[in-house]
Amino acid sequence: MTKYLIEGGHPLHGTIEISGAKNAAVAIIPAALLVDGVCRIENVPQISDVTLILQILRELGADIKTVNRTTVDVDCSHIRNRQVPYELARKIRASYYLVGALLGRFGWAEVPLPGGCNLGGRPIDQHIKGFVAMGAEVDVRNGLIYAQVPGRGCLAGGQVYLDIVSVGATMNIMLAAALAEGMTVIENAAKEPHIVDLANFLNSMGCRVKGAGTDVIRIFGRDYLHGANYTVIPDQIETGTLMIAAAATHGDVELTGCIPTHMEALSAKLLEMGARVTESDDTLRVRGTLCGYRGVNIKTQVYPGFPTDLQQPMSALLCTAVGTSTVVENIFETRFRHLAEMERMGARVRIYEQTAVIEGVPQLHGAAVEATDLRAGAALVIAGLAARGTTEISQIQFIERGYEDLVGKLRAVGADIQMVDVPVEAAENEAQIS
Ligand code: EPZ
């Protein structure tokens, strides 16, 4: 078993280049299924969720060529298999995008229900509502999503008002609508940066998507889409995670190749706490303060509000802020599982349904902790970097799903963090004790 071992107390100093956005790449890559030709996708992050979605496309018959470390050529001209492998698809949330892409291209899809982080119920009823609005018949049984257009025709443009603002449903409906006959309108659409990125990719393939980034998106379906070259946007959540790590270690870090306007909700909160945040073009600089951070209140919202994916990393900083902070999680049912692990490090937290009340303590101390999901793992890394002593983080596969070379990037700016292999028997003994 591999773990992270962190010796805390080292302020981060230096520059980090931000990688491509996970939640854009895992939708853009399946979008290549819409094209009978080659798509060159650049700035693809080297993370396990992307590796998995590429592996699924290969299983369907796509020809995938690695051009360089972050560029792939995806050719879906010869898709021969339309049954998505169960064991692969159930490992990630983004496998649901295969429904929209396969339904849009072939009028038929059979895709295992998605997996992903355990954040409570993660239904897909809004995805299905969109497909049905475009004339598809959808059934979910035996762990599979069956979707098809009657008579194996193609989808017709439809109108859908999302009952809940859903990133996945918005993107999935866009994928299905790209080759539909006529116009599809998505109302109450999500507005995250990766939705605009997917729209730009579809437009580069010859589609006409209007209004992405607003709450009404119109997709004018085409008969045919052509291959395209496209560069994925930088990762908003990686940027935010590293901004928080810089503040938590009272360091001075420049994040390059990012989009500062995507970070405004977090930048405002860090400034409110007393950190210094400055920006120019594609760079953000975060400088910590030694006189202690003011506690603040966080309420997660859809974009451009405070991102739910940064709520967990932010709580690691709030644990040592002066005074009381509150975190209200408005997007997911269960996104506080990291706090129990932080209590092992000395955090003082009380949870009341969707609200966590965090009493600041002067210092966290290192401990053996376990990542319970992707952003919980990132939060524990930040806590370990700021804590006094040694922190050991297990279940790091969650973290590797969404952060490219996190250990390498942190070490390059002075963190004492390393990946260590723990013999399986030692890990099993530890598990028996705990
Ligand atoms: C995407 O998840 C991201 N994952 C999540 O990032 C992110 O936290 C989330 O959007 C919100 O920004 C990917 O893009 C792969 P939603 P998704 O549909 O699409 C409910 C990370 O850490 N809902 O916007 O699953 C849902 O239960 C991950 O990178 C329905 O009720 O999020 C949730 O309460 C974690 N019915 C809310 O909407 C539906 O059909 C928002 O979910 C769909 C969603």
XYZ file of N, CA and C and ligand atoms in Angstrom, residues 22-24 26-27 49 92-97 116-117 119-129 162 164-171 190 192 194 235 237 301-303 307-309 312 330-333 335 373-375 401-403, ligand 1:
215
model
N -9.445 18.575 -14.593
C -9.996 17.205 -14.556
C -11.436 17.198 -15.050
N -12.280 18.095 -14.509
C -13.713 17.998 -14.792
C -14.095 18.530 -16.159
N -13.100 19.135 -16.843
C -13.294 19.469 -18.261
C -12.825 18.297 -19.125
N -12.531 15.108 -18.527
C -13.312 13.865 -18.490
C -14.646 13.986 -19.222
N -14.974 15.204 -19.677
C -16.163 15.383 -20.533
C -15.737 15.597 -21.986
N -8.345 9.424 -13.294
C -9.675 9.516 -13.917
C -9.571 9.657 -15.427
N -15.601 5.575 -11.899
C -15.547 7.053 -11.949
C -16.947 7.632 -12.212
N -17.109 8.849 -11.773
C -18.375 9.547 -11.966
C -18.569 9.902 -13.438
N -17.490 10.267 -14.090
C -17.586 10.848 -15.441
C -17.996 9.840 -16.495
N -18.111 8.561 -16.132
C -18.522 7.573 -17.153
C -19.937 7.861 -17.640
N -20.702 8.674 -16.872
C -22.062 8.979 -17.345
C -22.038 9.782 -18.656
N -20.911 10.481 -18.935
C -20.843 11.243 -20.187
C -20.873 10.318 -21.415
N -17.584 7.139 -8.488
C -17.141 8.465 -8.055
C -17.145 8.594 -6.542
N -16.746 9.773 -6.083
C -16.611 10.013 -4.645
C -17.950 9.804 -3.927
N -20.340 11.070 -1.858
C -20.749 12.379 -1.312
C -22.237 12.356 -0.989
N -22.752 11.151 -0.772
C -24.190 11.018 -0.561
C -24.837 10.546 -1.854
N -26.161 10.661 -1.912
C -26.864 10.194 -3.115
C -26.378 10.989 -4.306
N -26.123 10.331 -5.419
C -25.710 11.078 -6.626
C -26.554 10.572 -7.789
N -27.844 10.978 -7.751
C -28.767 10.488 -8.789
C -28.429 11.055 -10.156
N -29.035 10.487 -11.185
C -28.825 11.006 -12.553
C -30.176 11.306 -13.210
N -31.186 11.583 -12.386
C -32.525 11.834 -12.933
C -32.578 13.039 -13.864
N -31.753 14.035 -13.620
C -31.769 15.214 -14.503
C -31.108 14.922 -15.846
N -30.103 14.036 -15.823
C -29.509 13.600 -17.104
C -30.600 12.927 -17.935
N -31.329 12.011 -17.292
C -32.357 11.229 -17.988
C -33.471 12.149 -18.483
N -33.821 13.149 -17.658
C -34.867 14.111 -18.058
C -34.482 14.788 -19.381
N -33.776 22.189 -15.866
C -33.196 21.337 -14.822
C -33.812 21.690 -13.469
N -32.618 20.899 -10.717
C -31.509 21.262 -9.826
C -30.334 21.600 -10.731
N -29.571 22.604 -10.389
C -28.431 22.978 -11.229
C -27.405 21.857 -11.151
N -27.207 21.189 -12.266
C -26.330 20.011 -12.275
C -25.265 20.161 -13.345
N -24.010 20.102 -12.919
C -22.888 20.174 -13.873
C -22.948 18.989 -14.819
N -23.060 17.797 -14.257
C -23.040 16.594 -15.088
C -24.198 16.550 -16.055
N -25.393 16.880 -15.585
C -26.560 16.816 -16.471
C -26.425 17.848 -17.583
N -25.968 19.050 -17.241
C -25.802 20.088 -18.268
C -24.848 19.616 -19.368
N -23.712 19.055 -18.951
C -22.714 18.625 -19.944
C -23.209 17.421 -20.737
N -26.024 24.642 -15.415
C -24.843 24.973 -14.596
C -23.938 25.891 -15.406
N -20.377 26.373 -14.612
C -18.959 26.183 -14.265
C -18.038 26.406 -15.463
N -15.834 24.554 -16.709
C -15.653 23.379 -17.569
C -16.838 23.187 -18.518
N -6.975 23.777 -14.352
C -7.885 23.223 -13.341
C -8.154 24.237 -12.220
N -9.891 23.742 -9.531
C -9.851 23.166 -8.183
C -8.416 22.864 -7.758
N -21.764 27.067 -3.164
C -22.800 27.409 -4.156
C -22.343 26.939 -5.530
N -23.254 26.909 -6.468
C -22.855 26.667 -7.856
C -22.044 27.865 -8.326
N -21.277 27.655 -9.402
C -20.438 28.734 -9.936
C -21.299 29.933 -10.319
N -16.893 27.144 -4.578
C -17.048 25.778 -5.112
C -17.123 24.722 -4.023
N -18.031 23.800 -4.138
C -18.115 22.702 -3.180
C -16.813 21.897 -3.150
N -16.114 21.808 -4.276
C -14.879 21.019 -4.325
C -13.749 21.657 -3.530
N -13.726 21.330 1.327
C -12.908 20.451 2.162
C -11.475 20.973 2.326
N -23.982 23.171 0.616
C -25.314 23.266 -0.008
C -25.482 22.392 -1.244
N -24.408 21.740 -1.703
C -24.493 21.008 -2.970
C -24.670 19.510 -2.753
N -23.871 18.935 -1.871
C -23.934 17.478 -1.650
C -24.414 17.141 -0.243
N -24.965 15.934 -0.123
C -25.533 15.498 1.149
C -24.474 15.266 2.218
N -20.495 15.716 2.757
C -19.172 16.151 2.299
C -18.337 16.657 3.478
N -12.214 10.537 0.247
C -12.602 10.874 -1.116
C -11.559 11.846 -1.644
N -11.692 12.240 -2.893
C -10.657 13.027 -3.566
C -10.318 14.323 -2.838
N -11.295 15.166 -2.593
C -11.007 16.483 -2.019
C -10.793 16.386 -0.501
N -6.611 10.530 -8.201
C -7.661 10.614 -9.234
C -7.738 12.024 -9.817
N -7.397 13.028 -8.985
C -7.714 14.382 -9.436
C -6.595 15.383 -9.375
N -5.405 14.966 -8.924
C -4.278 15.906 -8.851
C -3.074 15.291 -9.560
C -19.539 17.365 -10.887
O -20.201 16.299 -10.238
C -18.074 17.190 -10.541
N -17.600 15.900 -11.062
C -17.890 17.242 -9.028
O -16.484 17.198 -8.784
C -18.419 18.575 -8.507
O -18.349 18.567 -7.100
C -19.866 18.767 -8.956
O -19.977 18.634 -10.383
C -20.409 20.136 -8.561
O -19.604 21.136 -9.112
C -17.297 15.812 -12.371
O -17.421 16.767 -13.119
C -16.803 14.473 -12.861
P -23.843 17.821 -10.079
P -21.739 15.977 -10.614
O -24.613 17.029 -11.059
O -21.947 16.204 -12.050
C -27.683 16.586 -7.612
C -14.517 16.521 -7.763
O -14.120 16.544 -6.596
N -28.115 15.917 -8.841
O -23.579 19.266 -10.340
O -22.098 14.690 -10.016
C -26.460 15.935 -7.006
O -26.834 14.847 -6.180
C -15.933 16.088 -8.042
O -13.852 16.841 -8.781
C -29.400 15.396 -8.910
O -30.171 15.477 -7.943
O -22.450 17.136 -9.778
C -25.848 17.061 -6.222
O -26.516 17.168 -4.979
C -16.709 15.752 -6.779
N -29.790 14.793 -10.067
C -26.176 18.292 -7.068
O -27.233 17.900 -7.935
C -28.965 14.680 -11.150
O -29.401 14.125 -12.174
C -25.019 18.762 -7.933
O -24.558 17.648 -8.656
C -27.662 15.222 -11.058
C -27.267 15.845 -9.906
